[in-house]
XYZ file of C-alpha atoms in Angstrom:
353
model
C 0.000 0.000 0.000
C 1.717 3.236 -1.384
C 1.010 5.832 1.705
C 2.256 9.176 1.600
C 2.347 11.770 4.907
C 1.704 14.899 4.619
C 2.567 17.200 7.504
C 0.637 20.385 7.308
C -3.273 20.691 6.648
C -3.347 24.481 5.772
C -4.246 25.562 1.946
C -1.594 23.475 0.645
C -1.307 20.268 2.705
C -5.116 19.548 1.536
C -4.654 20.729 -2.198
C -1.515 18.080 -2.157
C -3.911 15.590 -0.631
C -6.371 15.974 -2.979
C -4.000 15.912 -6.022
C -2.232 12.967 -4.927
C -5.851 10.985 -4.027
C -6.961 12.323 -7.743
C -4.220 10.823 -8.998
C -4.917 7.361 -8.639
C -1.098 6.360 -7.573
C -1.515 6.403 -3.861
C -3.488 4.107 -1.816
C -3.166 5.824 1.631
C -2.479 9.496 2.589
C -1.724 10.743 5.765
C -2.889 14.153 6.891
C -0.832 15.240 9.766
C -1.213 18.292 11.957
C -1.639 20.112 15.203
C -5.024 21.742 14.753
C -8.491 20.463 14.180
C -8.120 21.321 10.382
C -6.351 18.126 9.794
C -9.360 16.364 10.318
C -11.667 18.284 8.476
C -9.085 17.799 5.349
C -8.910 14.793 5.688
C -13.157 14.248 5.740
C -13.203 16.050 2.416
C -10.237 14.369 0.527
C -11.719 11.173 1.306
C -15.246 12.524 0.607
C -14.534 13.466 -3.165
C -11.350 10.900 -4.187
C -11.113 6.942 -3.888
C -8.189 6.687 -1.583
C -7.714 6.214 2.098
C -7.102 9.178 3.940
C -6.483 9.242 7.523
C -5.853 12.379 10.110
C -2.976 11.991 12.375
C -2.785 14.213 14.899
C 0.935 15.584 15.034
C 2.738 19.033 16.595
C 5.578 19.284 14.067
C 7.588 21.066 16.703
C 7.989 18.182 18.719
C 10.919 16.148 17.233
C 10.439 13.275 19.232
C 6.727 12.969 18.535
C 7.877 13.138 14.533
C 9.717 10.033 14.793
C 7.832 8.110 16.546
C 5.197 8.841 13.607
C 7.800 7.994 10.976
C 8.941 5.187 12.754
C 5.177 3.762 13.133
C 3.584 4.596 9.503
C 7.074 4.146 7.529
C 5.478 5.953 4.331
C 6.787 6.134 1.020
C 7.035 9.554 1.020
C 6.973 12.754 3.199
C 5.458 15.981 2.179
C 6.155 18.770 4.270
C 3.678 21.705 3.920
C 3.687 23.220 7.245
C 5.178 26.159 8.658
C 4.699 28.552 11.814
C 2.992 31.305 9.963
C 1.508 31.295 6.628
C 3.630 33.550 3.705
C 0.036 34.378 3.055
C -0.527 35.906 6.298
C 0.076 39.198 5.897
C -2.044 39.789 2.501
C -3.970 43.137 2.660
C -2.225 44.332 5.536
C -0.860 48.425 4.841
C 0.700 49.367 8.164
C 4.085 50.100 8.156
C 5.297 47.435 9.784
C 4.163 45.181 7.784
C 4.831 47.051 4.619
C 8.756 46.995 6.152
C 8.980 43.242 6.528
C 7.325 42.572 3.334
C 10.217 44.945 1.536
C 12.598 43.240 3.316
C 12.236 40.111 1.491
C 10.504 36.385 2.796
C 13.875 35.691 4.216
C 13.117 37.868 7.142
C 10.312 35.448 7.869
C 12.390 32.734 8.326
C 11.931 32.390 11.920
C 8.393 30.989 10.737
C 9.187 29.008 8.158
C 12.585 27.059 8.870
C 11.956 25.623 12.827
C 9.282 22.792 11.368
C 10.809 21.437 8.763
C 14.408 21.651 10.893
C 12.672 19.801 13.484
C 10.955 17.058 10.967
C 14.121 16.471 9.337
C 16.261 15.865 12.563
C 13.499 13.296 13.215
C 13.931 11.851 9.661
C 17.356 11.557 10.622
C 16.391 9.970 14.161
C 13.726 7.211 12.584
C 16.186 6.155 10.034
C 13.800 7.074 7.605
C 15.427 6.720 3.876
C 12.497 7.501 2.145
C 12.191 10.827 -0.258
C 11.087 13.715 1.819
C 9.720 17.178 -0.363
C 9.667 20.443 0.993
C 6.728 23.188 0.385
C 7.992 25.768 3.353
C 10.187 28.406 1.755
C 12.156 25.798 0.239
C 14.900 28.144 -2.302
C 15.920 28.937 1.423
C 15.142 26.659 3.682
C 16.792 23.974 1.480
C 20.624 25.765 1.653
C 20.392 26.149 5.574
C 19.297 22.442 6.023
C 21.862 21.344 3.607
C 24.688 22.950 5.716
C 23.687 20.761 8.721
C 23.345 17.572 6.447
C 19.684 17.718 6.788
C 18.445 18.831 3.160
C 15.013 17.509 1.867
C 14.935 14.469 -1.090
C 13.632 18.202 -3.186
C 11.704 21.183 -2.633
C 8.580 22.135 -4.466
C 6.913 25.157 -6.216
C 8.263 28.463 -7.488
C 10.835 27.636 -9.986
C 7.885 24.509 -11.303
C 5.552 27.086 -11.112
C 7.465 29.261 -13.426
C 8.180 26.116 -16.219
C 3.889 25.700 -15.922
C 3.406 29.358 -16.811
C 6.433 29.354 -20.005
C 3.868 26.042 -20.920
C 0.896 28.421 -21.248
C 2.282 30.993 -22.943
C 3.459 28.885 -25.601
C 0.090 26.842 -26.052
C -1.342 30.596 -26.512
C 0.926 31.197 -28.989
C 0.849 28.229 -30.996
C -2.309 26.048 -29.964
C -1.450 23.621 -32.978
C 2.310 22.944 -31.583
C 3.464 20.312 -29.383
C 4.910 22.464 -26.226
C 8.532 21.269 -26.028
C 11.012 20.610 -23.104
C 10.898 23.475 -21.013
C 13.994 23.907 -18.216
C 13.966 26.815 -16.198
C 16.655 28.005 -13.769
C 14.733 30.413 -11.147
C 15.035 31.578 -7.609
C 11.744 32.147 -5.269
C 12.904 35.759 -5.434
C 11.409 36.253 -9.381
C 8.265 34.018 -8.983
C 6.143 37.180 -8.062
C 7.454 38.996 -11.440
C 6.844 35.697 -13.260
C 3.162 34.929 -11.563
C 2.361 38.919 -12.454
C 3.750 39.217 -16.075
C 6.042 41.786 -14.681
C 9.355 41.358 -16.920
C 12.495 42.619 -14.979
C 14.031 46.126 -16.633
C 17.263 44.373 -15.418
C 17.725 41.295 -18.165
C 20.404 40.100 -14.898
C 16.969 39.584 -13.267
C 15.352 37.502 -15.633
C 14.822 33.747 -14.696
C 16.296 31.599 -17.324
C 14.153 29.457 -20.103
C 16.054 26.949 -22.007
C 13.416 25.182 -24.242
C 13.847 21.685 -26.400
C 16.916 19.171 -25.913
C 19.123 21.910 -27.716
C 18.873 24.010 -24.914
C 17.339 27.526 -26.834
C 17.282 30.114 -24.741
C 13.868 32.197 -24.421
C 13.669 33.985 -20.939
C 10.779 36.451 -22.169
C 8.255 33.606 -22.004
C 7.943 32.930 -17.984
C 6.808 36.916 -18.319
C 4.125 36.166 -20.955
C 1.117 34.411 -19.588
C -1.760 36.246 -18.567
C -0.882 38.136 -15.215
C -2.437 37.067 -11.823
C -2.011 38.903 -8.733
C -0.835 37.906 -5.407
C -2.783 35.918 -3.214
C -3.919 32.436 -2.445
C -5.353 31.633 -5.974
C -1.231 31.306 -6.530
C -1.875 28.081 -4.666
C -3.789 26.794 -7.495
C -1.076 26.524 -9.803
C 1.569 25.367 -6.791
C -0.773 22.289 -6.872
C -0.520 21.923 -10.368
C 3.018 22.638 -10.341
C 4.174 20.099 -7.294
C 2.057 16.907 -7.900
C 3.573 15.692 -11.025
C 7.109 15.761 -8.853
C 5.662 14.084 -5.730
C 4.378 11.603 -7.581
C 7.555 10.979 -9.645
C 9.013 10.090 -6.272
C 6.578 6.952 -5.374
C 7.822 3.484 -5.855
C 7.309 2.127 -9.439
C 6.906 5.360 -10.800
C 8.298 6.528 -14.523
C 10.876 9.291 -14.954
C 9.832 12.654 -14.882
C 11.983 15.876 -16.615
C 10.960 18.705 -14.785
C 11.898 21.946 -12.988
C 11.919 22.376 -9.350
C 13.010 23.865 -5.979
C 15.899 22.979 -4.124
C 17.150 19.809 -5.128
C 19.383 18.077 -2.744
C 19.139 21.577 -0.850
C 20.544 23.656 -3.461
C 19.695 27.202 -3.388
C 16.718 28.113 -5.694
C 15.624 26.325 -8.771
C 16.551 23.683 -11.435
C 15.640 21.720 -13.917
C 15.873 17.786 -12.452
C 15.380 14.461 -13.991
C 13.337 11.677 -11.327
C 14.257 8.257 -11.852
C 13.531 5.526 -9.286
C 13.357 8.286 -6.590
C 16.107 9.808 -7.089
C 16.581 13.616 -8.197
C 19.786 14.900 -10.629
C 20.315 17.866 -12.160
C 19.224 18.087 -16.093
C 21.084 21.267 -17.336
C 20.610 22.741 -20.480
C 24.205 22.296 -22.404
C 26.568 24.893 -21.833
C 25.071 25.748 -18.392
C 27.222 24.367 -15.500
C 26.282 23.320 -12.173
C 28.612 25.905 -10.764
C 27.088 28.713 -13.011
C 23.832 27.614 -12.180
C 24.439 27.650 -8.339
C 25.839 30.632 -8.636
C 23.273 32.665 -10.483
C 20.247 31.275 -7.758
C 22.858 32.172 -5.093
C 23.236 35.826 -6.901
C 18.932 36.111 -7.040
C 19.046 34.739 -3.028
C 19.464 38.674 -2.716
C 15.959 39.755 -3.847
C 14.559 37.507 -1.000
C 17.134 39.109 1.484
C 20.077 36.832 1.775
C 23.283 38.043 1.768
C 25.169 34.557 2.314
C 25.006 31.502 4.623
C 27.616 30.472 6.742
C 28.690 26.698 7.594
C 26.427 26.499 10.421
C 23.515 27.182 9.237
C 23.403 31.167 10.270
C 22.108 33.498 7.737
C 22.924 36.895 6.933
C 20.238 39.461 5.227
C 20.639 41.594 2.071
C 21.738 45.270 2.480
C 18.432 45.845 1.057
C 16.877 43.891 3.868
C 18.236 45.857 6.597
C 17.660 48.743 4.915
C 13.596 47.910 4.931
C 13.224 47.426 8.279
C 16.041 50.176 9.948
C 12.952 52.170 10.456
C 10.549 50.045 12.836
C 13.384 47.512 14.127
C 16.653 47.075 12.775
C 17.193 43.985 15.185
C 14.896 41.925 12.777
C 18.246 41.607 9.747
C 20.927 41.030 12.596
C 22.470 37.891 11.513
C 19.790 35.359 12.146
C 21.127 31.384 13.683
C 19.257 28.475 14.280
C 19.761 28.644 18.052
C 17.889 31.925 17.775
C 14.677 30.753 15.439
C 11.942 30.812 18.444
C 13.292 34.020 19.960
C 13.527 36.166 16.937
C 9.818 34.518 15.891
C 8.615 36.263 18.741
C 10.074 39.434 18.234
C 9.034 39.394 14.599
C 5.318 38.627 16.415
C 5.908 41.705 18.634
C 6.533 43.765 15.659
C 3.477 42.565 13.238
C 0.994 42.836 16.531
């Protein structure tokens, strides 16, 4: 019986549910969370799909409590969707502070989105768990400070898929009659809300890369050419789209999958990967390197406020970062470390009261 856990029933922990149940490949999924939604997710999923799906009741936080759960369901895959506060959270929301910490880039927020999936992957570690584990929570960043500690996620999900899905409906407007070719993007988090808005970059430095068919052809204006949406949850419509085909490359028996995605291996932003039996390589375009690749995500890492990220794990914010929030507490882009996650949460809390 192919089960799969989810961990996190917000927006996106039951749209992965769903997608997965749709999809006909998994017999059992596991809903996992700390709040009563987990249950109501789990109600509907099973309400509308033919699949098995269970809520487990599961604080995230809790390390221990993780891998006992791992250790007890051994599923074929983890999905990790959860996270302390939603990115979402501060939608339609004008005071200055939170005008400040939205300038400053979704790296400030890191406090809410790293300590869960740090915790869940030191209990992966814990259970013995060998299984592929994909990350939803921030993952272009997230990804590079779990791969310093020897933690990093199987893959992450979204943004730089998200990005290949909306070159693929740009060219079926174009030309209906075609047959849309390979499509490889390199892409950081950091250029998804250009992308997702039709918003091309002045700065051709700033455009996320398109490399389309086997040859490699470059066409970057084509992740800017799809009808525009703005922000807000509907984005979560096309993260579904964009993150099930990879999740369910990853189950056993599955065929390969070419396709572009966050984080693989914990590198920082977004790559085009080839899936075979599970496991995730890089599928460059020729002429692009690995090192030229890293090194461009690592360069766009700056429009979500990271400067760099030391051995350990600690990261330091963007000039333009600091510069955001000198005015309502400059404390917020001091050099963030994992010992200090929970305390800076709160004082980010303190700030967006």
């Amino acid at each position: 019986m192919t089960t799969v856990l989810i961990i996190g029933a917000g927006d996106m922990g039951e749209r992965v549910a769903d997608g997965l149940a749709a999809g006909g490949r998994v017999r059992r999924v596991l809903v996992a969370g700390r709040s009563a939604a987990r249950d109501a997710v789990a109600a509907t999923v099973a309400s509308a799909r033919d699949c098995l799906v269970e809520a487990v009741r599961l604080d995230a936080s809790r390390q221990d409590e993780v891998a006992e759960l791992l250790t007890a369901t051994r599923p074929d895959l983890i999905v990790h969707c959860a996270s302390l506060r939603s990115p979402w959270a501060m939608s339609g929301r004008t005071d200055p502070a939170a005008r400040a910490v939205a300038a400053a880039g979704l790296a400030l927020r890191l406090p809410y989105q790293l300590p869960l999936v740090l915790s869940v992957m030191r209990a992966v570690r814990d259970a013995g768990y060998t299984g592929p584990v994909a990350n939803l929570s921030f993952p272009d960043v997230t990804g590079p400070v779990l791969a310093r500690l020897g933690l990093a996620p199987t893959v992450g999900l979204g943004n730089a898929a998200m990005m290949q899905l909306r070159v693929r409906a740009a060219l079926r407007a174009a030309h209906p009659e075609r047959t849309v070719p390979l499509i490889r993007v390199l892409g950081h988090h950091s250029q998804l809300l250009d992308v997702m808005q039709a918003r091309r970059p002045a700065d051709p430095e700033r455009l996320c890369r398109v490399h389309l068919g086997e040859d490699g052809r470059r066409d970057d204006s084509l992740a800017y050419q799809a009808p525009p949406l703005a922000p807000g949850l509907r984005y979560n419509v096309v993260t579904g789209a964009a993150v099930v085909p990879v999740l369910e490359a990853l189950l056993p028996g599955a065929g390969p999958l070419r396709h572009s995605t966050a984080a693989p291996a914990g590198l920082p932003g977004g790559y085009p990967v080839r899936i075979v039996d599970g496991s995730v390589a890089l599928d460059l375009p020729p002429g692009l390197s690995e090192a030229d690749a890293i090194a461009f995500n690592e360069r766009m890492a700056a429009g979500d406020g990271v400067d760099r990220i030391d051995a350990d794990g600690t990261v330091h914010f963007a000039e333009a970062c600091h510069q955001a929030v000198a005015g309502i507490a400059p404390d917020l882009a001091h050099p963030l470390a994992l010992d200090d996650l929970a305390a800076r949460a709160a004082r980010l809390d303190s700030v967006l009261a």
